[in-house]
Amino acid sequence: MSKRTNPMAVKSALAYTVEEAANALSKTPATIRNWVKDGLPIMASHKPYLISGAAIREYLRAKRKDAKRPLEPDELYCPACRQGRRPTDMTATLSVLTANTSLLKGICSHCECPCARMISAAKVSEFAGIFIIKKAADSEP
Ligand SMILES: [Zn+2]
């Protein structure tokens, strides 16, 4: 997603079809359907279903808030939970990506999906005080 979607582009008192919502927000209908799959509530009593402008605003605001939430020092980012989670057993695997960047990978303690966090090489020792860090096999010299 390149540009932030303006929640004010829809009117909270109106209900929209997928196509109308897509037009109002300058998105494709496929994007709107993805939002519905992602949890945007629909008014299923109508065929084709309608989405209330208020629900779209709420959804977009929640999404933006999620994106802004910074990770706590003891969290990795879980794409399945869409938020920071502690890794299982506080264990993380460290992969060196570049001279300045490393990647911490773990298993989400909440949903057991892979979670990860990019860290600067300068902070590896700091994170070693928080996580039990194992070196990834592929980053051995
Ligand atoms: Zn998770």
CSV table of C-alpha atoms and ligand atoms in Angstrom, one decimal:
chain,number,residue,atom,x,y,z
A,1,MET,CA,0.0,0.0,0.0
A,2,SER,CA,1.7,3.2,-1.1
A,3,LYS,CA,-0.7,5.9,0.1
A,4,ARG,CA,-2.6,6.2,3.3
A,5,THR,CA,-6.3,5.9,2.8
A,6,ASN,CA,-8.3,8.8,4.2
A,7,PRO,CA,-11.2,7.5,6.3
A,8,MET,CA,-13.0,10.8,5.7
A,9,ALA,CA,-13.5,9.9,2.1
A,10,VAL,CA,-16.6,7.9,3.1
A,11,LYS,CA,-19.6,9.3,4.8
A,12,SER,CA,-20.4,7.6,8.1
A,13,ALA,CA,-24.2,7.8,7.6
A,14,LEU,CA,-24.1,6.1,4.2
A,15,ALA,CA,-23.8,2.4,3.2
A,16,TYR,CA,-21.7,1.4,0.3
A,17,THR,CA,-21.4,-1.5,-2.1
A,18,VAL,CA,-17.9,-2.9,-2.6
A,19,GLU,CA,-17.7,-0.9,-5.9
A,20,GLU,CA,-18.9,2.3,-4.4
A,21,ALA,CA,-16.5,2.0,-1.5
A,22,ALA,CA,-13.7,1.3,-3.9
A,23,ASN,CA,-14.5,4.4,-5.9
A,24,ALA,CA,-14.9,6.7,-2.9
A,25,LEU,CA,-11.5,5.6,-1.5
A,26,SER,CA,-9.7,5.3,-4.8
A,27,LYS,CA,-9.0,1.6,-4.2
A,28,THR,CA,-9.8,-1.5,-6.3
A,29,PRO,CA,-12.8,-3.6,-5.4
A,30,ALA,CA,-10.4,-6.4,-4.6
A,31,THR,CA,-8.8,-4.3,-1.9
A,32,ILE,CA,-12.2,-3.7,-0.3
A,33,ARG,CA,-12.9,-7.4,-0.4
A,34,ASN,CA,-9.6,-8.1,1.3
A,35,TRP,CA,-10.6,-5.7,4.0
A,36,VAL,CA,-13.8,-7.6,4.5
A,37,LYS,CA,-11.9,-10.9,4.7
A,38,ASP,CA,-9.6,-9.1,7.2
A,39,GLY,CA,-12.5,-8.2,9.5
A,40,LEU,CA,-14.3,-5.1,8.0
A,41,PRO,CA,-17.9,-5.8,9.0
A,42,ILE,CA,-20.6,-6.0,6.3
A,43,MET,CA,-24.3,-5.6,6.3
A,44,ALA,CA,-25.1,-9.1,5.1
A,45,SER,CA,-28.9,-8.6,5.0
A,46,HIS,CA,-28.5,-6.8,1.7
A,47,LYS,CA,-27.6,-8.5,-1.6
A,48,PRO,CA,-25.1,-7.6,-2.8
A,49,TYR,CA,-23.9,-6.8,0.7
A,50,LEU,CA,-23.4,-3.2,1.8
A,51,ILE,CA,-20.7,-1.8,4.1
A,52,SER,CA,-21.5,1.1,6.3
A,53,GLY,CA,-19.3,4.2,6.0
A,54,ALA,CA,-19.0,4.2,9.8
A,55,ALA,CA,-17.6,0.7,9.7
A,56,ILE,CA,-15.1,1.6,7.0
A,57,ARG,CA,-13.9,4.7,9.0
A,58,GLU,CA,-13.6,2.6,12.1
A,59,TYR,CA,-11.6,-0.1,10.3
A,60,LEU,CA,-9.2,2.3,8.6
A,61,ARG,CA,-8.6,4.1,11.9
A,62,ALA,CA,-7.9,0.8,13.7
A,63,LYS,CA,-5.6,-0.3,10.9
A,64,ARG,CA,-3.6,3.0,11.1
A,65,LYS,CA,-3.4,2.7,14.9
A,66,ASP,CA,-2.1,-0.9,14.6
A,67,ALA,CA,0.6,0.2,12.1
A,68,LYS,CA,1.8,3.0,14.5
A,69,ARG,CA,2.1,0.8,17.6
A,70,PRO,CA,5.8,0.5,18.3
A,71,LEU,CA,7.2,-2.8,19.4
A,72,GLU,CA,8.0,-3.3,23.1
A,73,PRO,CA,11.7,-4.1,23.7
A,74,ASP,CA,10.7,-7.8,24.4
A,75,GLU,CA,8.5,-8.2,21.3
A,76,LEU,CA,9.0,-9.4,17.8
A,77,TYR,CA,6.5,-8.5,15.1
A,78,CYS,CA,3.9,-11.2,14.3
A,79,PRO,CA,2.3,-10.7,10.9
A,80,ALA,CA,-0.5,-13.1,11.7
A,81,CYS,CA,-1.4,-11.2,14.9
A,82,ARG,CA,-0.5,-7.9,13.2
A,83,GLN,CA,1.2,-6.8,16.4
A,84,GLY,CA,4.2,-7.2,18.6
A,85,ARG,CA,4.3,-10.5,20.5
A,86,ARG,CA,6.8,-12.2,22.8
A,87,PRO,CA,8.4,-15.2,21.2
A,88,THR,CA,7.9,-18.6,22.7
A,89,ASP,CA,10.3,-19.2,25.6
A,90,MET,CA,11.7,-15.7,24.8
A,91,THR,CA,14.0,-17.5,22.3
A,92,ALA,CA,15.0,-15.9,19.1
A,93,THR,CA,17.4,-16.8,16.2
A,94,LEU,CA,19.8,-14.1,15.0
A,95,SER,CA,20.7,-13.8,11.4
A,96,VAL,CA,23.2,-11.3,10.2
A,97,LEU,CA,21.8,-9.6,7.1
A,98,THR,CA,24.3,-6.8,6.5
A,99,ALA,CA,27.2,-5.2,8.5
A,100,ASN,CA,24.6,-3.0,10.2
A,101,THR,CA,21.4,-5.0,10.2
A,102,SER,CA,20.4,-8.3,11.9
A,103,LEU,CA,17.2,-10.1,12.0
A,104,LEU,CA,15.7,-11.7,15.1
A,105,LYS,CA,13.3,-14.5,14.3
A,106,GLY,CA,11.1,-16.4,16.8
A,107,ILE,CA,7.8,-18.2,17.1
A,108,CYS,CA,4.8,-16.2,18.2
A,109,SER,CA,3.8,-17.2,21.8
A,110,HIS,CA,0.2,-16.3,20.9
A,111,CYS,CA,-0.5,-18.0,17.6
A,112,GLU,CA,2.7,-20.0,16.9
A,113,CYS,CA,3.4,-18.3,13.6
A,114,PRO,CA,6.9,-17.0,12.7
A,115,CYS,CA,7.5,-13.5,14.0
A,116,ALA,CA,10.6,-11.3,13.4
A,117,ARG,CA,12.2,-8.0,14.1
A,118,MET,CA,15.0,-6.1,12.3
A,119,ILE,CA,17.5,-4.7,14.7
A,120,SER,CA,20.7,-2.8,14.2
A,121,ALA,CA,23.9,-4.7,14.8
A,122,ALA,CA,24.8,-2.2,17.5
A,123,LYS,CA,21.8,-3.4,19.5
A,124,VAL,CA,22.5,-7.1,19.4
A,125,SER,CA,24.0,-7.1,22.8
A,126,GLU,CA,21.1,-5.1,24.2
A,127,PHE,CA,18.6,-7.6,22.8
A,128,ALA,CA,20.8,-10.5,24.1
A,129,GLY,CA,19.8,-9.3,27.6
A,130,ILE,CA,16.1,-9.7,26.7
A,131,PHE,CA,15.9,-12.8,24.5
A,132,ILE,CA,17.7,-16.1,24.6
A,133,ILE,CA,19.5,-15.6,21.2
A,134,LYS,CA,20.7,-18.5,19.1
A,135,LYS,CA,22.8,-17.9,16.1
A,136,ALA,CA,21.2,-19.0,12.8
A,137,ALA,CA,23.1,-21.9,11.2
A,138,ASP,CA,23.5,-19.8,8.0
A,139,SER,CA,25.2,-16.9,9.7
A,140,GLU,CA,28.1,-19.0,11.1
A,141,PRO,CA,31.4,-17.9,9.8
B,1,ZN,ZN,1.0,-14.3,16.4
